[in-house]
Every structure is written in C-alpha cells, then in structure tokens.
PDB file of C-alpha atoms in Angstrom:
ATOM      1  CA  MET A   1      42.837  28.401  71.347  1.00 49.00           C
ATOM      2  CA  PRO A   2      42.568  28.430  67.640  1.00 51.00           C
ATOM      3  CA  GLU A   3      39.093  28.272  66.159  1.00 52.00           C
ATOM      4  CA  ASP A   4      37.799  25.129  64.455  1.00 52.00           C
ATOM      5  CA  THR A   5      37.738  25.641  60.775  1.00 52.00           C
ATOM      6  CA  HIS A   6      35.394  23.547  58.357  1.00 54.00           C
ATOM      7  CA  PRO A   7      37.160  22.365  55.270  1.00 53.00           C
ATOM      8  CA  SER A   8      36.051  24.514  52.340  1.00 54.00           C
ATOM      9  CA  ALA A   9      34.028  22.620  49.560  1.00 55.00           C
ATOM     10  CA  ASP A  10      36.321  21.183  46.819  1.00 63.00           C
ATOM     11  CA  PRO A  11      35.161  22.994  43.632  1.00 61.00           C
ATOM     12  CA  GLY A  12      36.889  20.248  41.558  1.00 65.00           C
ATOM     13  CA  ARG A  13      34.457  17.809  42.966  1.00 70.00           C
ATOM     14  CA  TRP A  14      31.481  19.626  41.752  1.00 65.00           C
ATOM     15  CA  ILE A  15      33.007  19.879  38.431  1.00 63.00           C
ATOM     16  CA  ARG A  16      33.660  16.264  38.173  1.00 65.00           C
ATOM     17  CA  ALA A  17      30.077  15.404  39.327  1.00 63.00           C
ATOM     18  CA  ALA A  18      28.757  17.840  36.753  1.00 58.00           C
ATOM     19  CA  LEU A  19      30.761  16.149  34.003  1.00 58.00           C
ATOM     20  CA  VAL A  20      29.294  12.745  34.985  1.00 63.00           C
ATOM     21  CA  LEU A  21      25.597  13.877  35.707  1.00 64.00           C
ATOM     22  CA  PHE A  22      25.045  16.049  32.978  1.00 66.00           C
ATOM     23  CA  PRO A  23      25.745  13.528  30.082  1.00 67.00           C
ATOM     24  CA  LEU A  24      23.808  10.988  32.250  1.00 62.00           C
ATOM     25  CA  GLY A  25      20.906  13.300  32.304  1.00 61.00           C
ATOM     26  CA  THR A  26      20.953  14.051  28.512  1.00 67.00           C
ATOM     27  CA  ILE A  27      20.991  10.183  27.908  1.00 64.00           C
ATOM     28  CA  LEU A  28      18.103   9.598  30.230  1.00 58.00           C
ATOM     29  CA  LEU A  29      16.203  12.578  28.665  1.00 60.00           C
ATOM     30  CA  GLY A  30      16.835  11.104  25.170  1.00 62.00           C
ATOM     31  CA  ILE A  31      15.549   7.746  26.364  1.00 65.00           C
ATOM     32  CA  ALA A  32      12.473   9.267  27.843  1.00 59.00           C
ATOM     33  CA  SER A  33      11.738  11.292  24.702  1.00 62.00           C
ATOM     34  CA  PHE A  34      12.047   8.152  22.565  1.00 58.00           C
ATOM     35  CA  GLY A  35       9.656   6.260  24.862  1.00 59.00           C
ATOM     36  CA  ILE A  36       7.301   9.152  24.667  1.00 59.00           C
ATOM     37  CA  TRP A  37       7.387   9.289  20.893  1.00 49.00           C
ATOM     38  CA  GLN A  38       7.099   5.691  20.470  1.00 50.00           C
ATOM     39  CA  TRP A  39       4.051   5.659  22.866  1.00 49.00           C
ATOM     40  CA  LYS A  40       2.418   8.339  20.653  1.00 50.00           C
ATOM     41  CA  LYS A  41       3.339   6.429  17.537  1.00 42.00           C
ATOM     42  CA  ASP A  42       1.710   3.285  18.815  1.00 45.00           C
ATOM     43  CA  ARG A  43      -1.426   5.206  19.812  1.00 49.00           C
ATOM     44  CA  ALA A  44      -1.824   6.623  16.474  1.00 42.00           C
ATOM     45  CA  ALA A  45      -1.199   3.456  14.830  1.00 45.00           C
ATOM     46  CA  ASP A  46      -3.800   1.712  17.085  1.00 48.00           C
ATOM     47  CA  ARG A  47      -6.431   4.598  16.274  1.00 47.00           C
ATOM     48  CA  SER A  48      -5.700   3.980  12.532  1.00 52.00           C
ATOM     49  CA  PHE A  49      -5.991   0.182  12.813  1.00 52.00           C
ATOM     50  CA  ARG A  50      -9.569   0.798  14.700  1.00 61.00           C
ATOM     51  CA  TYR A  51     -10.666   3.263  12.145  1.00 59.00           C
ATOM     52  CA  ALA A  52      -9.663   0.895   9.158  1.00 64.00           C
ATOM     53  CA  MET A  53     -11.352  -1.975  10.970  1.00 66.00           C
ATOM     54  CA  ALA A  54     -14.495   0.119  11.246  1.00 77.00           C
ATOM     55  CA  LEU A  55     -14.538   0.755   7.515  1.00 86.00           C
ATOM     56  CA  ARG A  56     -13.935  -2.894   6.554  1.00 92.00           C
ATOM     57  CA  ARG A  57     -16.544  -4.541   4.477  1.00 93.00           C
ATOM     58  CA  SER A  58     -16.878  -8.124   3.368  1.00 96.00           C
ATOM     59  CA  ILE A  59     -16.603  -9.248  -0.217  1.00 97.00           C
ATOM     60  CA  SER A  60     -20.182  -9.600  -1.424  1.00 98.00           C
ATOM     61  CA  LEU A  61     -22.077 -10.033  -4.717  1.00 98.00           C
ATOM     62  CA  GLY A  62     -23.774  -6.640  -4.378  1.00 97.00           C
ATOM     63  CA  GLU A  63     -20.577  -4.724  -3.938  1.00 97.00           C
ATOM     64  CA  ILE A  64     -19.126  -6.432  -6.828  1.00 98.00           C
ATOM     65  CA  GLN A  65     -22.099  -5.688  -8.843  1.00 98.00           C
ATOM     66  CA  ARG A  66     -22.154  -2.025  -7.788  1.00 97.00           C
ATOM     67  CA  HIS A  67     -18.326  -1.514  -8.616  1.00 98.00           C
ATOM     68  CA  ALA A  68     -18.551  -3.288 -12.009  1.00 98.00           C
ATOM     69  CA  GLY A  69     -21.487  -1.225 -12.924  1.00 97.00           C
ATOM     70  CA  ILE A  70     -19.722   2.126 -12.169  1.00 97.00           C
ATOM     71  CA  VAL A  71     -16.540   1.021 -13.813  1.00 98.00           C
ATOM     72  CA  ARG A  72     -18.340  -0.362 -16.886  1.00 97.00           C
ATOM     73  CA  THR A  73     -20.249   3.012 -17.419  1.00 96.00           C
ATOM     74  CA  ALA A  74     -17.170   5.081 -16.917  1.00 96.00           C
ATOM     75  CA  LEU A  75     -15.088   3.054 -19.324  1.00 96.00           C
ATOM     76  CA  GLY A  76     -17.701   3.884 -21.947  1.00 94.00           C
ATOM     77  CA  LYS A  77     -17.361   7.620 -21.473  1.00 94.00           C
ATOM     78  CA  PRO A  78     -14.929   9.772 -23.669  1.00 94.00           C
ATOM     79  CA  ASP A  79     -13.105  11.014 -20.431  1.00 95.00           C
ATOM     80  CA  TRP A  80     -12.563   7.316 -19.244  1.00 96.00           C
ATOM     81  CA  SER A  81      -8.860   8.069 -18.725  1.00 96.00           C
ATOM     82  CA  GLN A  82      -9.761  10.707 -16.137  1.00 96.00           C
ATOM     83  CA  SER A  83     -13.020   9.398 -14.625  1.00 96.00           C
ATOM     84  CA  ILE A  84     -11.622   5.927 -13.771  1.00 97.00           C
ATOM     85  CA  PRO A  85      -8.721   7.167 -11.604  1.00 97.00           C
ATOM     86  CA  ALA A  86     -11.149   9.747  -9.976  1.00 96.00           C
ATOM     87  CA  TYR A  87     -13.505   6.948  -8.937  1.00 97.00           C
ATOM     88  CA  LEU A  88     -10.600   4.755  -7.790  1.00 97.00           C
ATOM     89  CA  GLU A  89      -9.115   7.517  -5.762  1.00 96.00           C
ATOM     90  CA  SER A  90     -12.405   8.516  -3.997  1.00 95.00           C
ATOM     91  CA  THR A  91     -13.442   4.843  -3.365  1.00 97.00           C
ATOM     92  CA  MET A  92     -10.348   3.669  -1.822  1.00 97.00           C
ATOM     93  CA  GLY A  93      -9.518   6.740   0.050  1.00 94.00           C
ATOM     94  CA  ALA A  94      -9.516   7.379   3.731  1.00 90.00           C
ATOM     95  CA  GLU A  95     -13.252   8.083   4.076  1.00 90.00           C
ATOM     96  CA  ASN A  96     -14.404   5.024   2.303  1.00 93.00           C
ATOM     97  CA  MET A  97     -11.728   2.295   2.690  1.00 95.00           C
ATOM     98  CA  GLY A  98      -9.203   3.855   4.796  1.00 92.00           C
ATOM     99  CA  TYR A  99      -6.381   3.832   2.409  1.00 95.00           C
ATOM    100  CA  THR A 100      -3.908   6.459   1.636  1.00 94.00           C
ATOM    101  CA  VAL A 101      -4.225   6.552  -2.315  1.00 96.00           C
ATOM    102  CA  ARG A 102      -1.300   7.481  -4.471  1.00 97.00           C
ATOM    103  CA  ARG A 103      -2.147   9.008  -7.875  1.00 97.00           C
ATOM    104  CA  THR A 104       0.656   9.413 -10.303  1.00 97.00           C
ATOM    105  CA  ARG A 105      -0.154  11.565 -13.447  1.00 96.00           C
ATOM    106  CA  PHE A 106       1.572  11.294 -16.740  1.00 95.00           C
ATOM    107  CA  GLY A 107       1.021  12.125 -20.370  1.00 90.00           C
ATOM    108  CA  LYS A 108      -1.905  14.362 -21.128  1.00 87.00           C
ATOM    109  CA  ASP A 109      -4.539  12.985 -18.938  1.00 92.00           C
ATOM    110  CA  HIS A 110      -3.399   9.482 -17.575  1.00 96.00           C
ATOM    111  CA  SER A 111      -2.828   8.324 -13.947  1.00 97.00           C
ATOM    112  CA  ASN A 112      -1.502   5.348 -12.164  1.00 98.00           C
ATOM    113  CA  ILE A 113      -3.552   4.629  -9.050  1.00 98.00           C
ATOM    114  CA  ASP A 114      -2.324   2.510  -6.086  1.00 98.00           C
ATOM    115  CA  ALA A 115      -3.084   1.910  -2.540  1.00 97.00           C
ATOM    116  CA  GLU A 116      -1.533  -0.457  -0.050  1.00 97.00           C
ATOM    117  CA  LEU A 117      -1.178  -2.281   3.151  1.00 96.00           C
ATOM    118  CA  THR A 118       2.415  -1.393   4.385  1.00 94.00           C
ATOM    119  CA  GLY A 119       4.548  -4.312   5.419  1.00 95.00           C
ATOM    120  CA  LYS A 120       5.336  -4.213   9.136  1.00 94.00           C
ATOM    121  CA  SER A 121       8.944  -5.718   8.837  1.00 96.00           C
ATOM    122  CA  ARG A 122       9.728  -5.923   5.150  1.00 97.00           C
ATOM    123  CA  PRO A 123       7.806  -2.823   3.623  1.00 96.00           C
ATOM    124  CA  ARG A 124       9.932  -2.790   0.440  1.00 97.00           C
ATOM    125  CA  GLU A 125       9.005  -6.414  -0.543  1.00 98.00           C
ATOM    126  CA  LEU A 126       6.038  -6.012  -2.647  1.00 98.00           C
ATOM    127  CA  VAL A 127       2.997  -8.228  -3.567  1.00 98.00           C
ATOM    128  CA  VAL A 128       0.835  -6.470  -6.018  1.00 98.00           C
ATOM    129  CA  ALA A 129      -2.569  -7.005  -7.439  1.00 98.00           C
ATOM    130  CA  LEU A 130      -2.435  -5.216 -10.880  1.00 98.00           C
ATOM    131  CA  VAL A 131      -5.544  -4.253 -12.979  1.00 98.00           C
ATOM    132  CA  PRO A 132      -4.663  -2.777 -16.406  1.00 98.00           C
ATOM    133  CA  TYR A 133      -7.627  -1.022 -18.119  1.00 97.00           C
ATOM    134  CA  SER A 134      -8.152   0.767 -21.478  1.00 95.00           C
ATOM    135  CA  GLY A 135     -11.016   2.203 -23.510  1.00 93.00           C
ATOM    136  CA  ASP A 136     -11.345  -0.951 -25.774  1.00 94.00           C
ATOM    137  CA  PRO A 137     -14.937  -1.795 -25.751  1.00 95.00           C
ATOM    138  CA  LEU A 138     -14.261  -5.406 -26.283  1.00 94.00           C
ATOM    139  CA  ARG A 139     -12.635  -5.548 -22.856  1.00 95.00           C
ATOM    140  CA  PHE A 140     -15.146  -3.531 -20.830  1.00 96.00           C
ATOM    141  CA  GLU A 141     -16.753  -6.460 -19.104  1.00 96.00           C
ATOM    142  CA  ARG A 142     -13.545  -8.369 -18.044  1.00 97.00           C
ATOM    143  CA  THR A 143     -12.061  -4.889 -16.917  1.00 97.00           C
ATOM    144  CA  ALA A 144     -15.031  -3.910 -14.931  1.00 98.00           C
ATOM    145  CA  GLN A 145     -15.194  -7.339 -13.261  1.00 98.00           C
ATOM    146  CA  ALA A 146     -11.397  -7.284 -12.578  1.00 98.00           C
ATOM    147  CA  MET A 147     -11.599  -3.800 -10.857  1.00 98.00           C
ATOM    148  CA  ALA A 148     -14.562  -4.802  -9.048  1.00 98.00           C
ATOM    149  CA  GLU A 149     -12.747  -7.821  -7.714  1.00 98.00           C
ATOM    150  CA  ALA A 150      -9.664  -5.801  -6.738  1.00 98.00           C
ATOM    151  CA  LEU A 151     -11.738  -3.093  -4.979  1.00 98.00           C
ATOM    152  CA  SER A 152     -13.884  -5.651  -2.968  1.00 98.00           C
ATOM    153  CA  ILE A 153     -10.795  -7.363  -1.661  1.00 98.00           C
ATOM    154  CA  ALA A 154      -9.092  -4.160  -0.781  1.00 97.00           C
ATOM    155  CA  HIS A 155     -12.233  -3.242   1.177  1.00 97.00           C
ATOM    156  CA  GLU A 156     -12.207  -6.569   3.101  1.00 97.00           C
ATOM    157  CA  THR A 157      -8.497  -6.429   3.875  1.00 96.00           C
ATOM    158  CA  THR A 158      -8.248  -2.805   4.929  1.00 94.00           C
ATOM    159  CA  GLY A 159      -6.519  -2.723   8.340  1.00 91.00           C
ATOM    160  CA  GLU A 160      -4.841  -6.209   8.022  1.00 94.00           C
ATOM    161  CA  ASN A 161      -1.365  -6.467   9.330  1.00 94.00           C
ATOM    162  CA  VAL A 162       1.127  -7.981   6.879  1.00 97.00           C
ATOM    163  CA  THR A 163       4.992  -8.606   6.834  1.00 97.00           C
ATOM    164  CA  ARG A 164       5.371  -7.601   3.225  1.00 98.00           C
ATOM    165  CA  CYS A 165       3.684  -4.712   1.484  1.00 98.00           C
ATOM    166  CA  LEU A 166       0.413  -5.591  -0.150  1.00 98.00           C
ATOM    167  CA  ARG A 167      -0.494  -3.079  -2.970  1.00 98.00           C
ATOM    168  CA  PHE A 168      -3.435  -2.727  -5.097  1.00 98.00           C
ATOM    169  CA  ALA A 169      -2.700  -0.973  -8.493  1.00 98.00           C
ATOM    170  CA  MET A 170      -4.897   0.205 -11.394  1.00 98.00           C
ATOM    171  CA  VAL A 171      -3.062   1.432 -14.240  1.00 98.00           C
ATOM    172  CA  PRO A 172      -3.726   2.182 -18.058  1.00 98.00           C
ATOM    173  CA  ALA A 173      -2.717  -0.766 -20.332  1.00 97.00           C
ATOM    174  CA  THR A 174       0.202   1.172 -21.894  1.00 97.00           C
ATOM    175  CA  PRO A 175       3.999   1.057 -21.909  1.00 97.00           C
ATOM    176  CA  ASP A 176       4.091   4.446 -20.297  1.00 97.00           C
ATOM    177  CA  ALA A 177       2.045   3.330 -17.278  1.00 98.00           C
ATOM    178  CA  LEU A 178       4.479   0.532 -16.760  1.00 98.00           C
ATOM    179  CA  LYS A 179       7.531   2.813 -17.088  1.00 98.00           C
ATOM    180  CA  GLU A 180       5.916   4.940 -14.426  1.00 97.00           C
ATOM    181  CA  MET A 181       5.562   1.811 -12.242  1.00 97.00           C
ATOM    182  CA  LYS A 182       9.048   0.992 -12.836  1.00 98.00           C
ATOM    183  CA  SER A 183      10.365   4.378 -12.004  1.00 97.00           C
ATOM    184  CA  ALA A 184       8.495   4.442  -8.777  1.00 96.00           C
ATOM    185  CA  LEU A 185       9.907   1.065  -7.700  1.00 97.00           C
ATOM    186  CA  ASN A 186      13.430   2.264  -8.426  1.00 97.00           C
ATOM    187  CA  ARG A 187      12.913   5.572  -6.602  1.00 96.00           C
ATOM    188  CA  ASP A 188      11.549   3.794  -3.468  1.00 95.00           C
ATOM    189  CA  SER A 189      14.064   1.071  -3.580  1.00 97.00           C
ATOM    190  CA  GLU A 190      11.348  -1.595  -3.845  1.00 97.00           C
ATOM    191  CA  ARG A 191      11.471  -5.149  -4.861  1.00 97.00           C
ATOM    192  CA  LEU A 192       8.354  -6.688  -6.663  1.00 98.00           C
ATOM    193  CA  MET A 193       8.307 -10.265  -5.288  1.00 98.00           C
ATOM    194  CA  GLN A 194       4.784 -11.307  -6.672  1.00 98.00           C
ATOM    195  CA  LEU A 195       2.600  -9.804  -9.371  1.00 98.00           C
ATOM    196  CA  MET A 196      -1.024 -10.840  -9.754  1.00 98.00           C
ATOM    197  CA  VAL A 197      -2.501  -9.559 -13.015  1.00 98.00           C
ATOM    198  CA  LEU A 198      -6.211  -9.513 -13.141  1.00 98.00           C
ATOM    199  CA  GLY A 199      -8.520  -9.260 -16.148  1.00 96.00           C
ATOM    200  CA  SER A 200      -6.422 -11.434 -18.500  1.00 95.00           C
ATOM    201  CA  PRO A 201      -4.698  -8.614 -20.528  1.00 95.00           C
ATOM    202  CA  ASP A 202      -3.660  -9.383 -24.189  1.00 94.00           C
ATOM    203  CA  ALA A 203      -0.142 -10.977 -24.884  1.00 96.00           C
ATOM    204  CA  VAL A 204       1.321  -7.637 -26.121  1.00 97.00           C
ATOM    205  CA  PHE A 205       0.708  -5.966 -22.789  1.00 97.00           C
ATOM    206  CA  MET A 206       2.008  -9.024 -20.885  1.00 97.00           C
ATOM    207  CA  HIS A 207       5.144  -8.923 -23.188  1.00 98.00           C
ATOM    208  CA  GLN A 208       5.542  -5.158 -22.312  1.00 98.00           C
ATOM    209  CA  LEU A 209       5.117  -5.779 -18.611  1.00 98.00           C
ATOM    210  CA  ARG A 210       7.771  -8.464 -18.381  1.00 98.00           C
ATOM    211  CA  ASP A 211      10.088  -6.342 -20.474  1.00 98.00           C
ATOM    212  CA  ILE A 212       9.766  -2.982 -18.781  1.00 98.00           C
ATOM    213  CA  LEU A 213       9.418  -4.382 -15.235  1.00 98.00           C
ATOM    214  CA  GLU A 214      12.450  -6.677 -15.772  1.00 97.00           C
ATOM    215  CA  ILE A 215      10.488  -9.656 -14.496  1.00 97.00           C
ATOM    216  CA  THR A 216      13.176 -12.259 -15.210  1.00 96.00           C
ATOM    217  CA  LYS A 217      15.924 -10.304 -13.977  1.00 96.00           C
ATOM    218  CA  ASN A 218      14.432  -9.505 -10.633  1.00 95.00           C
ATOM    219  CA  GLY A 219      13.057 -12.819 -10.058  1.00 97.00           C
ATOM    220  CA  THR A 220       9.512 -11.735  -9.774  1.00 98.00           C
ATOM    221  CA  ARG A 221       6.728 -14.229  -9.810  1.00 98.00           C
ATOM    222  CA  VAL A 222       3.801 -13.282 -12.170  1.00 98.00           C
ATOM    223  CA  VAL A 223       0.504 -14.948 -11.988  1.00 97.00           C
ATOM    224  CA  GLU A 224      -1.959 -14.187 -14.648  1.00 97.00           C
ATOM    225  CA  ARG A 225      -5.508 -14.572 -13.137  1.00 97.00           C
ATOM    226  CA  PRO A 226      -8.317 -15.811 -15.425  1.00 95.00           C
ATOM    227  CA  ALA A 227     -10.751 -13.250 -16.538  1.00 97.00           C
ATOM    228  CA  THR A 228     -14.152 -13.461 -14.941  1.00 97.00           C
ATOM    229  CA  THR A 229     -17.336 -12.479 -17.026  1.00 94.00           C
ATOM    230  CA  SER A 230     -20.069 -12.337 -14.459  1.00 96.00           C
ATOM    231  CA  PRO A 231     -20.495 -11.083 -10.758  1.00 97.00           C
ATOM    232  CA  GLU A 232     -20.836 -14.731  -9.535  1.00 98.00           C
ATOM    233  CA  MET A 233     -17.531 -15.701 -11.079  1.00 98.00           C
ATOM    234  CA  THR A 234     -15.871 -12.653  -9.812  1.00 98.00           C
ATOM    235  CA  LEU A 235     -17.282 -13.233  -6.239  1.00 98.00           C
ATOM    236  CA  GLN A 236     -15.587 -16.827  -6.204  1.00 98.00           C
ATOM    237  CA  SER A 237     -12.368 -15.515  -7.780  1.00 98.00           C
ATOM    238  CA  ALA A 238     -12.192 -12.693  -5.160  1.00 98.00           C
ATOM    239  CA  HIS A 239     -12.300 -15.088  -2.219  1.00 98.00           C
ATOM    240  CA  GLU A 240      -9.529 -17.218  -3.843  1.00 98.00           C
ATOM    241  CA  LEU A 241      -7.385 -14.299  -4.618  1.00 98.00           C
ATOM    242  CA  LYS A 242      -7.734 -12.689  -1.225  1.00 98.00           C
ATOM    243  CA  ALA A 243      -6.524 -15.844   0.399  1.00 98.00           C
ATOM    244  CA  LEU A 244      -3.421 -15.959  -2.134  1.00 98.00           C
ATOM    245  CA  LEU A 245      -2.579 -12.183  -1.673  1.00 98.00           C
ATOM    246  CA  LEU A 246      -2.431 -12.463   2.165  1.00 98.00           C
ATOM    247  CA  HIS A 247      -0.423 -15.687   2.143  1.00 98.00           C
ATOM    248  CA  ALA A 248       2.133 -14.045  -0.296  1.00 98.00           C
ATOM    249  CA  ALA A 249       2.159 -10.763   1.978  1.00 98.00           C
ATOM    250  CA  GLU A 250       2.773 -13.081   5.041  1.00 97.00           C
ATOM    251  CA  LYS A 251      -0.371 -11.860   7.040  1.00 96.00           C
ATOM    252  CA  LEU A 252       0.512 -11.635  10.702  1.00 92.00           C
TER     253      LEU A 252
END
C-alpha cells in the first residue's frame, strides 16, 4: 500500500508573502519612526515653552529705567557700535529672555540684532518691531527709551504662541543696515507684513527705509510709533505696543 505523502510547501507562496509583508513592514516602521520623531519634537517644544515661561518678566517701570540707563550710557561711549549689539545679544539670549539671538555683522564694526517668536503656521510672514540707533547725542534719550520699550515687550512675550513671526530688531540707522535686513528677508523668502518703527527716526532714515525695503511694492504696513522721553511714557507705550504686536502676529 503506497505511503501517504504530505504536499511539499509551495516556495512561491512564501515569496509572494514576502513581497507583500516586507513593504508593509517598511511602511509601518516608517510610520512608527515618524511618530517617535514627532513625540520627541513635541517634548522638546514643551520643554522650551516651559523654560521660556519661567524667564518671562512683566513690563515694569523699573525694567524700563534699567534698560534705558544702560543703553544711554553705552550710546555715549566711543565704541557704541559694538557695545550696543553686545548688550542686546546678552540681554535677549537664552539665559536671560530665552530667545535665540541672531547677530549679522557688516562693515567695520556694525551689527544688526534680531530675535523672534517664530510663527506656528505662517513663519515667513513677519511682524517687526524695529529700533534704529546711532551715536547722535541729540537722539540718545529717545533711542534709549525705544530700546528699553522693545526689550521690555520682548521679555514679557517670551514663550508666546503666534501664527506669524514676531521679530524684535535693533539696527544702526544707516542704509547699509537696511540693505542687510533686505538681504536676509530675500534669503529666507520672508514677507514683511507690518513694521512698527520705534523712536521717531528722522525723515531721511524713513525715506531710506521705504526705498530699500520696497515698502510700497511689498504692501508692507509701516507704523511710526511716537518717541517717548520718560520711563513713564515708555511704560504706557509698551503696553499699547505689545497689544498691537500680538494682534498683528495673531496670538494663538
């Protein structure tokens, strides 16, 4: 009587299964990897947010007086073009306000300084608070108050969530500084939506600003904020400007 024989395994079946399972496994692995990456990213963002919140400090008369005093003294020194950027870089940096400060050097000893709250969904649309400064003694007080105002607002808004990018920029009041700003905007494909100019710069600078930054062509809204000449005036202006900036940047 012939012995029973078991049908041999079909090697084609295993090949067909492998062709189905391997790509599926690769897809699942990719999904899992993305999930882990997103989880780590969210955790890092949460830690950054909590850290920034811990550094936040309310706008106050004392802080405005302190910043204005330091800036005023620095502007009166021969090396003001170096000491002002150094102070801004240190003051707004990770250890004090929690910002990543960008310093763009140009010319012999000049620098543009900026720091931002990056927009969550439209990061290339910019709302900018701009403080131009110079070594002109006649403008020391209004420049010191304008810079103190911007720094105080930046300190109170650190960690805020915004739709558009909210940027604080301090630049020398020169055409070269504006050209560097324009170059950075073009390089990063950014669109300047609103520009709040503090300290009431003179008409010549504002003409240069509108020309170099192509304000009309780009449809940028420019608001010239009135200069303040005392800490009390600056305090009131800072609260008003903070609300305007967060509204323009579409606070979440």
